[in-house]
């Protein structure tokens, strides 16, 4: 595929694709570019509300969780279906450099930029409290990983 970069005065970089006809490959390339910021990192994911595809910026995501063999993305306003598996979302997080997302259990990944506290008041149970008032339980299996990523020191 031929590519060309033009240097000119513009507010933000933009991309134009010239093609004889729109193919699935061209549509996929355009969609990948549309979800990127100026650094080339993806900043949105697609959530689904029935037949409606809704783009969700990374900074609006509270948690990604699975329930009844489906994966959902929770934001402050809504919960949407995500057409990715949890492990696929983890791979996406690594590729995009989203360092705030940490797996907290087999069924949950939390955005720690939206976490206000780790509630350790119940013996053996840790609860993540989000800025919107919701919470999620942390599996003991993942506690050491969370400590390492957050640089927590236990006494």
Coordinates of N, CA, C and O in Angstrom, one line a residue:
X1 N 0.8 -1.2 0.0 CA 0.0 0.0 0.0 C 0.9 1.2 0.0 O 1.8 1.3 0.8
X2 N 0.6 2.2 -0.8 CA 1.4 3.4 -1.0 C 1.0 4.3 0.2 O -0.2 4.5 0.5
X3 N 2.0 5.0 0.8 CA 1.7 6.0 1.8 C 2.5 7.3 1.5 O 3.5 7.3 0.8
X4 N 1.9 8.3 2.0 CA 2.5 9.6 1.8 C 2.3 10.5 3.0 O 1.2 10.5 3.6
X5 N 3.3 11.3 3.5 CA 3.1 12.2 4.6 C 3.3 13.6 4.0 O 4.3 13.9 3.4
X6 N 2.3 14.5 4.3 CA 2.4 15.9 3.9 C 2.6 16.7 5.1 O 1.8 16.6 6.1
X7 N 3.6 17.6 5.1 CA 3.8 18.5 6.2 C 3.1 19.8 5.8 O 3.4 20.5 4.8
X8 N 2.1 20.2 6.6 CA 1.4 21.5 6.4 C 0.9 22.0 7.7 O 0.8 21.3 8.7
X9 N 0.5 23.3 7.7 CA -0.1 23.9 8.9 C -1.5 23.3 9.1 O -2.4 23.5 8.3
X10 N -1.8 22.7 10.3 CA -3.1 22.3 10.7 C -3.2 22.2 12.2 O -2.1 22.0 12.8
X11 N -4.4 22.3 12.7 CA -4.5 22.3 14.2 C -4.2 20.9 14.8 O -3.4 20.8 15.7
X12 N -4.7 19.9 14.2 CA -4.4 18.5 14.6 C -4.1 17.7 13.4 O -4.7 17.9 12.3
X13 N -3.3 16.6 13.5 CA -3.0 15.8 12.4 C -4.3 15.0 12.0 O -5.2 14.7 12.8
X14 N -4.5 14.8 10.7 CA -5.6 14.0 10.3 C -5.2 13.1 9.1 O -4.1 13.4 8.5
X15 N -6.0 12.1 8.8 CA -5.6 11.2 7.8 C -6.7 11.1 6.8 O -7.9 11.0 7.1
X16 N -6.3 11.0 5.5 CA -7.2 10.8 4.4 C -6.8 9.6 3.7 O -5.6 9.4 3.3
X17 N -7.7 8.7 3.4 CA -7.4 7.4 2.7 C -8.1 7.6 1.3 O -9.3 7.7 1.2
X18 N -7.2 7.5 0.2 CA -7.7 7.5 -1.1 C -7.8 6.0 -1.6 O -6.9 5.3 -1.5
X19 N -9.0 5.6 -2.1 CA -9.2 4.3 -2.5 C -10.3 4.2 -3.6 O -11.2 5.1 -3.6
X20 N -10.2 3.2 -4.5 CA -11.2 3.1 -5.5 C -12.5 2.6 -5.0 O -13.6 3.0 -5.4
X21 N -12.5 1.8 -3.9 CA -13.7 1.3 -3.2 C -13.4 0.9 -1.8 O -12.3 0.5 -1.5
X22 N -14.4 1.0 -1.0 CA -14.2 0.7 0.4 C -14.3 -0.8 0.7 O -15.3 -1.4 0.4
X23 N -13.2 -1.4 1.2 CA -13.1 -2.8 1.5 C -13.1 -3.0 3.0 O -12.8 -2.0 3.7
X24 N -13.3 -4.2 3.5 CA -13.3 -4.4 4.9 C -11.9 -4.0 5.5 O -11.8 -3.5 6.6
X25 N -10.8 -4.3 4.8 CA -9.5 -4.0 5.2 C -9.3 -2.5 5.4 O -8.8 -2.0 6.4
X26 N -9.8 -1.7 4.4 CA -9.7 -0.2 4.4 C -10.5 0.3 5.6 O -10.1 1.2 6.3
X27 N -11.7 -0.2 5.8 CA -12.6 0.2 6.9 C -11.9 -0.1 8.2 O -11.9 0.8 9.1
X28 N -11.3 -1.2 8.4 CA -10.6 -1.6 9.6 C -9.4 -0.6 9.9 O -9.2 -0.2 11.0
X29 N -8.6 -0.3 8.8 CA -7.5 0.6 9.0 C -8.0 2.0 9.4 O -7.5 2.6 10.4
X30 N -9.1 2.5 8.8 CA -9.6 3.8 9.1 C -10.1 3.8 10.6 O -9.9 4.7 11.3
X31 N -10.7 2.7 11.0 CA -11.2 2.6 12.4 C -10.1 2.6 13.4 O -10.2 3.3 14.4
X32 N -9.0 1.9 13.1 CA -7.8 1.9 14.0 C -7.3 3.3 14.1 O -6.9 3.8 15.2
X33 N -7.1 4.0 13.0 CA -6.6 5.4 13.0 C -7.5 6.3 13.8 O -7.1 7.1 14.6
X34 N -8.8 6.1 13.6 CA -9.8 7.0 14.3 C -9.7 6.9 15.8 O -10.0 7.9 16.5
X35 N -9.3 5.7 16.3 CA -9.3 5.5 17.8 C -7.9 6.0 18.4 O -7.7 5.8 19.6
X36 N -7.0 6.6 17.6 CA -5.7 6.9 18.1 C -5.6 8.4 18.5 O -6.3 9.2 17.9
X37 N -4.7 8.7 19.4 CA -4.4 10.1 19.7 C -3.2 10.5 18.9 O -2.7 9.7 18.0
X38 N -2.6 11.7 19.1 CA -1.5 12.2 18.3 C -0.2 11.4 18.5 O 0.7 11.3 17.7
X39 N -0.1 10.7 19.7 CA 1.1 9.8 19.9 C 1.0 8.5 19.2 O 1.9 7.7 19.3
X40 N -0.2 8.2 18.6 CA -0.4 6.9 18.0 C -1.0 5.8 18.9 O -1.1 4.7 18.5
X41 N -1.3 6.2 20.1 CA -1.9 5.2 21.0 C -3.4 5.3 21.0 O -4.0 6.3 20.8
X42 N -4.0 4.1 21.1 CA -5.5 4.0 21.1 C -6.0 4.7 22.3 O -5.6 4.4 23.4
X43 N -7.1 5.5 22.2 CA -7.6 6.2 23.3 C -9.1 5.8 23.6 O -9.7 6.3 24.5
X44 N -9.7 5.1 22.7 CA -11.1 4.7 22.9 C -11.3 3.2 22.5 O -10.5 2.6 21.8
X45 N -12.3 2.6 23.2 CA -12.7 1.3 22.8 C -14.2 1.4 22.5 O -14.9 2.3 22.8
X46 N -14.7 0.4 21.8 CA -16.1 0.3 21.4 C -16.9 -0.5 22.3 O -16.6 -1.7 22.6
X47 N -18.0 0.1 22.9 CA -18.9 -0.7 23.7 C -20.2 -0.8 22.9 O -20.5 0.1 22.0
X48 N -21.0 -1.7 23.3 CA -22.3 -2.0 22.5 C -23.5 -1.9 23.4 O -23.5 -2.5 24.5
X49 N -24.5 -1.1 23.0 CA -25.8 -1.1 23.6 C -26.8 -1.5 22.6 O -27.3 -0.8 21.8
X50 N -27.1 -2.8 22.6 CA -27.9 -3.4 21.5 C -27.2 -3.3 20.2 O -26.1 -3.8 20.1
X51 N -27.8 -2.7 19.3 CA -27.2 -2.5 17.9 C -26.3 -1.3 17.8 O -25.8 -1.0 16.8
X52 N -26.3 -0.5 18.9 CA -25.5 0.8 18.8 C -24.1 0.6 19.4 O -23.9 0.1 20.4
X53 N -23.2 1.0 18.5 CA -21.7 1.0 18.9 C -21.4 2.4 19.5 O -21.6 3.4 18.9
X54 N -20.9 2.4 20.7 CA -20.6 3.6 21.4 C -19.1 3.7 21.7 O -18.6 2.7 22.4
X55 N -18.4 4.7 21.3 CA -17.0 4.8 21.6 C -16.8 5.4 23.0 O -17.4 6.4 23.4
X56 N -16.0 4.7 23.8 CA -15.7 5.0 25.2 C -14.2 5.4 25.3 O -13.4 4.6 25.1
X57 N -14.0 6.7 25.7 CA -12.6 7.1 26.0 C -12.0 6.3 27.2 O -12.8 6.0 28.1
X58 N -10.8 6.0 27.1 CA -10.1 5.2 28.1 C -10.3 5.9 29.5 O -10.4 5.2 30.5
X59 N -10.3 7.2 29.6 CA -10.3 7.8 30.9 C -11.7 7.8 31.5 O -11.9 8.3 32.6
X60 N -12.7 7.3 30.8 CA -14.1 7.2 31.3 C -14.4 5.8 31.8 O -15.5 5.5 32.4
X61 N -13.5 4.8 31.6 CA -13.7 3.5 32.0 C -13.4 3.3 33.5 O -12.3 3.7 34.0
X62 N -14.3 2.7 34.3 CA -14.1 2.3 35.7 C -13.6 0.9 35.8 O -12.6 0.7 36.5
X63 N -14.3 0.0 35.1 CA -13.8 -1.4 35.2 C -14.4 -2.2 34.0 O -15.3 -1.8 33.4
X64 N -13.7 -3.3 33.7 CA -14.1 -4.2 32.7 C -14.3 -5.5 33.5 O -13.5 -5.9 34.3
X65 N -15.5 -6.1 33.3 CA -15.8 -7.4 34.1 C -16.6 -8.4 33.2 O -17.2 -8.0 32.2
X66 N -16.5 -9.6 33.6 CA -17.3 -10.6 32.9 C -18.4 -11.2 33.8 O -18.2 -11.2 35.0
X67 N -19.5 -11.5 33.2 CA -20.6 -12.0 33.9 C -21.5 -12.8 32.9 O -21.7 -12.3 31.8
X68 N -21.9 -13.9 33.2 CA -22.7 -14.8 32.3 C -22.1 -15.0 31.0 O -22.7 -14.8 29.9
X69 N -20.8 -15.2 30.9 CA -20.0 -15.5 29.7 C -20.0 -14.3 28.7 O -19.8 -14.5 27.5
X70 N -20.2 -13.1 29.3 CA -20.1 -11.9 28.5 C -19.2 -10.9 29.2 O -19.1 -11.0 30.4
X71 N -18.6 -10.0 28.4 CA -17.7 -9.0 29.0 C -18.3 -7.6 28.9 O -18.9 -7.3 27.9
X72 N -18.3 -6.9 30.0 CA -18.9 -5.5 30.1 C -17.9 -4.5 30.4 O -16.9 -4.8 31.1
X73 N -18.2 -3.3 30.0 CA -17.3 -2.1 30.4 C -18.2 -1.2 31.2 O -19.3 -0.8 30.7
X74 N -17.8 -0.8 32.4 CA -18.6 0.1 33.2 C -18.0 1.5 33.2 O -16.8 1.7 33.4
X75 N -18.8 2.5 32.9 CA -18.4 3.9 33.0 C -19.3 4.5 34.1 O -20.1 3.8 34.7
X76 N -19.1 5.8 34.3 CA -19.9 6.5 35.3 C -21.4 6.5 34.9 O -22.3 6.3 35.8
X77 N -21.7 6.6 33.6 CA -23.1 6.7 33.2 C -23.7 5.4 32.8 O -24.9 5.3 32.9
X78 N -23.0 4.5 32.3 CA -23.6 3.3 31.8 C -22.7 2.1 31.8 O -21.5 2.2 32.0
X79 N -23.3 0.9 31.6 CA -22.6 -0.3 31.4 C -22.9 -0.9 30.0 O -24.1 -1.0 29.7
X80 N -21.8 -1.1 29.3 CA -22.0 -1.6 27.9 C -21.3 -2.9 27.6 O -20.4 -3.3 28.3
X81 N -21.8 -3.6 26.6 CA -21.2 -4.9 26.2 C -19.9 -4.6 25.5 O -19.8 -3.7 24.7
X82 N -18.9 -5.4 25.8 CA -17.6 -5.2 25.1 C -17.4 -6.5 24.3 O -17.5 -7.6 24.8
X83 N -17.1 -6.4 23.1 CA -16.9 -7.5 22.2 C -15.4 -8.0 22.2 O -14.8 -8.2 21.2
X84 N -14.8 -8.0 23.4 CA -13.5 -8.6 23.6 C -13.5 -9.5 24.9 O -14.4 -9.3 25.7
X85 N -12.7 -10.4 24.9 CA -12.5 -11.2 26.1 C -11.6 -10.4 27.1 O -10.9 -9.5 26.7
X86 N -11.6 -10.8 28.4 CA -10.8 -10.1 29.3 C -9.3 -10.1 29.0 O -8.6 -9.1 29.0
X87 N -8.8 -11.3 28.5 CA -7.4 -11.4 28.1 C -7.1 -10.6 26.9 O -6.0 -10.0 26.8
X88 N -8.1 -10.4 26.0 CA -7.8 -9.5 24.8 C -7.8 -8.1 25.3 O -7.0 -7.3 24.7
X89 N -8.6 -7.7 26.2 CA -8.5 -6.3 26.8 C -7.2 -6.1 27.4 O -6.6 -5.1 27.3
X90 N -6.7 -7.1 28.2 CA -5.4 -7.0 28.8 C -4.3 -6.8 27.8 O -3.4 -6.0 28.0
X91 N -4.3 -7.5 26.6 CA -3.4 -7.3 25.6 C -3.5 -5.9 25.0 O -2.5 -5.3 24.7
X92 N -4.7 -5.4 24.8 CA -4.9 -4.1 24.3 C -4.3 -3.0 25.2 O -3.7 -2.1 24.8
X93 N -4.5 -3.2 26.5 CA -4.0 -2.3 27.5 C -2.5 -2.3 27.4 O -1.9 -1.2 27.4
X94 N -1.8 -3.4 27.2 CA -0.3 -3.4 27.1 C 0.1 -2.7 25.8 O 1.0 -1.9 25.8
X95 N -0.6 -3.0 24.7 CA -0.2 -2.4 23.4 C -0.4 -0.8 23.4 O 0.4 -0.1 22.8
X96 N -1.4 -0.4 24.2 CA -1.8 1.1 24.2 C -1.0 1.8 25.3 O -1.1 3.0 25.3
X97 N -0.4 1.1 26.2 CA 0.3 1.8 27.3 C -0.6 2.3 28.4 O -0.3 3.3 29.0
X98 N -1.8 1.7 28.5 CA -2.7 2.2 29.6 C -2.3 1.5 30.9 O -2.7 0.4 31.2
X99 N -1.5 2.2 31.7 CA -0.9 1.6 32.9 C -1.8 1.6 34.1 O -1.5 0.9 35.1
X100 N -2.9 2.2 34.0 CA -3.8 2.3 35.2 C -4.8 1.1 35.3 O -5.4 0.9 36.3
X101 N -4.8 0.2 34.3 CA -5.7 -0.9 34.3 C -5.0 -2.2 34.9 O -3.9 -2.6 34.4
X102 N -5.5 -2.7 36.0 CA -4.9 -3.8 36.7 C -6.0 -4.9 36.9 O -7.1 -4.6 37.4
X103 N -5.6 -6.1 36.6 CA -6.5 -7.3 36.9 C -6.6 -7.4 38.4 O -5.6 -7.5 39.1
X104 N -7.9 -7.5 38.9 CA -8.1 -7.7 40.3 C -8.7 -9.0 40.7 O -8.7 -9.4 41.9
X105 N -9.2 -9.7 39.7 CA -9.7 -11.1 39.9 C -9.9 -11.7 38.6 O -9.6 -11.1 37.5
X106 N -10.3 -13.0 38.6 CA -10.5 -13.7 37.3 C -11.6 -13.0 36.5 O -11.6 -13.2 35.2
X107 N -12.5 -12.3 37.0 CA -13.6 -11.7 36.3 C -13.5 -10.1 36.2 O -14.4 -9.5 35.6
X108 N -12.5 -9.5 36.8 CA -12.5 -8.0 36.9 C -11.1 -7.4 36.5 O -10.1 -7.9 37.0
X109 N -11.2 -6.3 35.8 CA -10.0 -5.5 35.6 C -10.4 -4.1 36.0 O -11.5 -3.6 35.5
X110 N -9.7 -3.4 36.9 CA -10.1 -2.1 37.4 C -9.1 -1.0 36.8 O -7.9 -1.2 36.6
X111 N -9.7 0.2 36.6 CA -9.0 1.3 36.2 C -8.6 2.1 37.5 O -9.4 2.7 38.1
X112 N -7.4 2.0 38.0 CA -7.0 2.5 39.2 C -6.9 4.0 39.3 O -6.7 4.6 40.3
X113 N -7.0 4.7 38.1 CA -7.1 6.1 38.2 C -8.5 6.5 38.6 O -8.8 7.7 39.0
X114 N -9.5 5.6 38.7 CA -10.8 5.8 39.2 C -11.1 5.2 40.5 O -12.2 5.2 41.0
X115 N -10.0 4.7 41.2 CA -10.2 4.1 42.5 C -9.9 5.2 43.6 O -8.9 5.9 43.5
X116 N -10.8 5.2 44.6 CA -10.5 6.2 45.7 C -9.9 5.5 46.9 O -9.2 6.1 47.6
X117 N -10.2 4.2 47.1 CA -9.6 3.5 48.3 C -9.6 2.0 48.1 O -10.4 1.4 47.3
X118 N -8.8 1.3 48.8 CA -8.8 -0.1 48.9 C -9.3 -0.4 50.4 O -8.6 -0.1 51.3
X119 N -10.5 -1.0 50.5 CA -11.1 -1.2 51.8 C -10.6 -2.6 52.3 O -11.0 -3.6 51.7
X120 N -9.8 -2.6 53.3 CA -9.3 -3.9 53.9 C -9.9 -4.2 55.2 O -9.2 -4.9 56.0
X121 N -11.0 -3.6 55.5 CA -11.6 -3.8 56.9 C -12.1 -5.2 57.2 O -12.1 -5.6 58.3
X122 N -12.6 -5.9 56.2 CA -13.0 -7.3 56.4 C -11.9 -8.2 56.2 O -11.1 -8.1 55.3
X123 N -11.6 -9.0 57.2 CA -10.5 -9.9 57.2 C -10.4 -10.8 56.0 O -11.4 -11.5 55.7
X124 N -9.3 -10.8 55.3 CA -9.1 -11.6 54.1 C -9.8 -11.2 52.9 O -9.7 -11.8 51.8
X125 N -10.6 -10.1 52.9 CA -11.3 -9.6 51.8 C -10.8 -8.1 51.5 O -10.8 -7.3 52.4
X126 N -10.5 -7.8 50.3 CA -10.2 -6.5 49.9 C -11.2 -6.0 48.9 O -11.5 -6.7 47.9
X127 N -11.7 -4.8 49.1 CA -12.7 -4.2 48.2 C -12.1 -2.9 47.6 O -11.5 -2.1 48.3
X128 N -12.2 -2.8 46.3 CA -11.8 -1.6 45.6 C -13.0 -0.7 45.5 O -14.1 -1.1 45.1
X129 N -12.8 0.6 46.0 CA -13.9 1.6 45.9 C -13.6 2.6 44.8 O -12.5 3.1 44.8
X130 N -14.6 2.8 43.9 CA -14.4 3.7 42.8 C -15.0 5.1 43.1 O -15.8 5.2 44.0
X131 N -14.6 6.0 42.3 CA -15.0 7.4 42.5 C -16.5 7.6 42.4 O -17.1 8.6 42.9
X132 N -17.2 6.7 41.6 CA -18.6 6.9 41.5 C -19.4 6.2 42.6 O -20.7 6.2 42.5
X133 N -18.7 5.6 43.6 CA -19.4 5.0 44.7 C -19.5 3.5 44.6 O -19.9 2.8 45.5
X134 N -19.3 2.9 43.4 CA -19.4 1.5 43.2 C -18.1 0.8 43.7 O -17.2 1.5 44.1
X135 N -18.2 -0.5 43.8 CA -17.0 -1.2 44.3 C -16.9 -2.6 43.6 O -17.8 -3.0 43.0
X136 N -15.7 -3.2 43.8 CA -15.5 -4.5 43.3 C -14.6 -5.3 44.2 O -13.8 -4.7 44.9
X137 N -14.7 -6.6 44.3 CA -13.9 -7.4 45.2 C -12.6 -7.8 44.5 O -12.6 -8.1 43.3
X138 N -11.6 -7.8 45.3 CA -10.2 -8.2 44.9 C -10.0 -9.6 45.3 O -10.2 -10.0 46.5
X139 N -9.5 -10.4 44.4 CA -9.2 -11.8 44.7 C -7.8 -11.8 45.4 O -6.9 -11.1 45.0
X140 N -7.7 -12.7 46.4 CA -6.4 -12.7 47.1 C -5.3 -13.2 46.2 O -4.1 -12.8 46.3
X141 N -5.6 -13.9 45.2 CA -4.7 -14.4 44.2 C -4.0 -13.2 43.5 O -2.8 -13.3 43.1
X142 N -4.7 -12.1 43.3 CA -4.2 -11.0 42.5 C -3.6 -9.9 43.4 O -3.1 -8.9 42.9
X143 N -3.7 -10.1 44.7 CA -3.3 -9.0 45.6 C -1.8 -8.7 45.5 O -1.4 -7.5 45.5
X144 N -0.9 -9.7 45.3 CA 0.5 -9.4 45.2 C 0.8 -8.6 43.9 O 1.7 -7.8 43.9
X145 N 0.1 -9.0 42.9 CA 0.3 -8.2 41.6 C -0.1 -6.8 41.8 O 0.5 -5.9 41.3
X146 N -1.2 -6.5 42.5 CA -1.7 -5.2 42.7 C -0.7 -4.4 43.5 O -0.4 -3.3 43.2
X147 N -0.2 -5.1 44.6 CA 0.8 -4.4 45.4 C 2.1 -4.0 44.6 O 2.6 -2.9 44.8
X148 N 2.5 -4.9 43.7 CA 3.7 -4.7 42.9 C 3.4 -3.5 42.0 O 4.2 -2.6 41.8
X149 N 2.3 -3.5 41.3 CA 2.0 -2.4 40.3 C 1.7 -1.1 41.0 O 2.0 0.0 40.4
X150 N 1.2 -1.1 42.2 CA 0.9 0.2 42.9 C 2.0 0.6 43.9 O 1.9 1.6 44.6
X151 N 3.0 -0.3 44.0 CA 4.2 -0.1 44.9 C 3.7 0.1 46.3 O 4.2 0.9 47.1
X152 N 2.8 -0.8 46.7 CA 2.3 -0.8 48.1 C 3.2 -1.6 49.0 O 3.7 -2.7 48.6
X153 N 3.5 -1.2 50.2 CA 4.4 -1.9 51.1 C 3.5 -2.4 52.2 O 2.8 -1.6 52.9
X154 N 3.5 -3.7 52.5 CA 2.8 -4.2 53.6 C 3.6 -4.4 54.8 O 4.8 -4.7 54.7
X155 N 3.1 -4.1 56.0 CA 3.8 -4.2 57.2 C 3.4 -5.4 58.0 O 2.4 -6.0 57.9

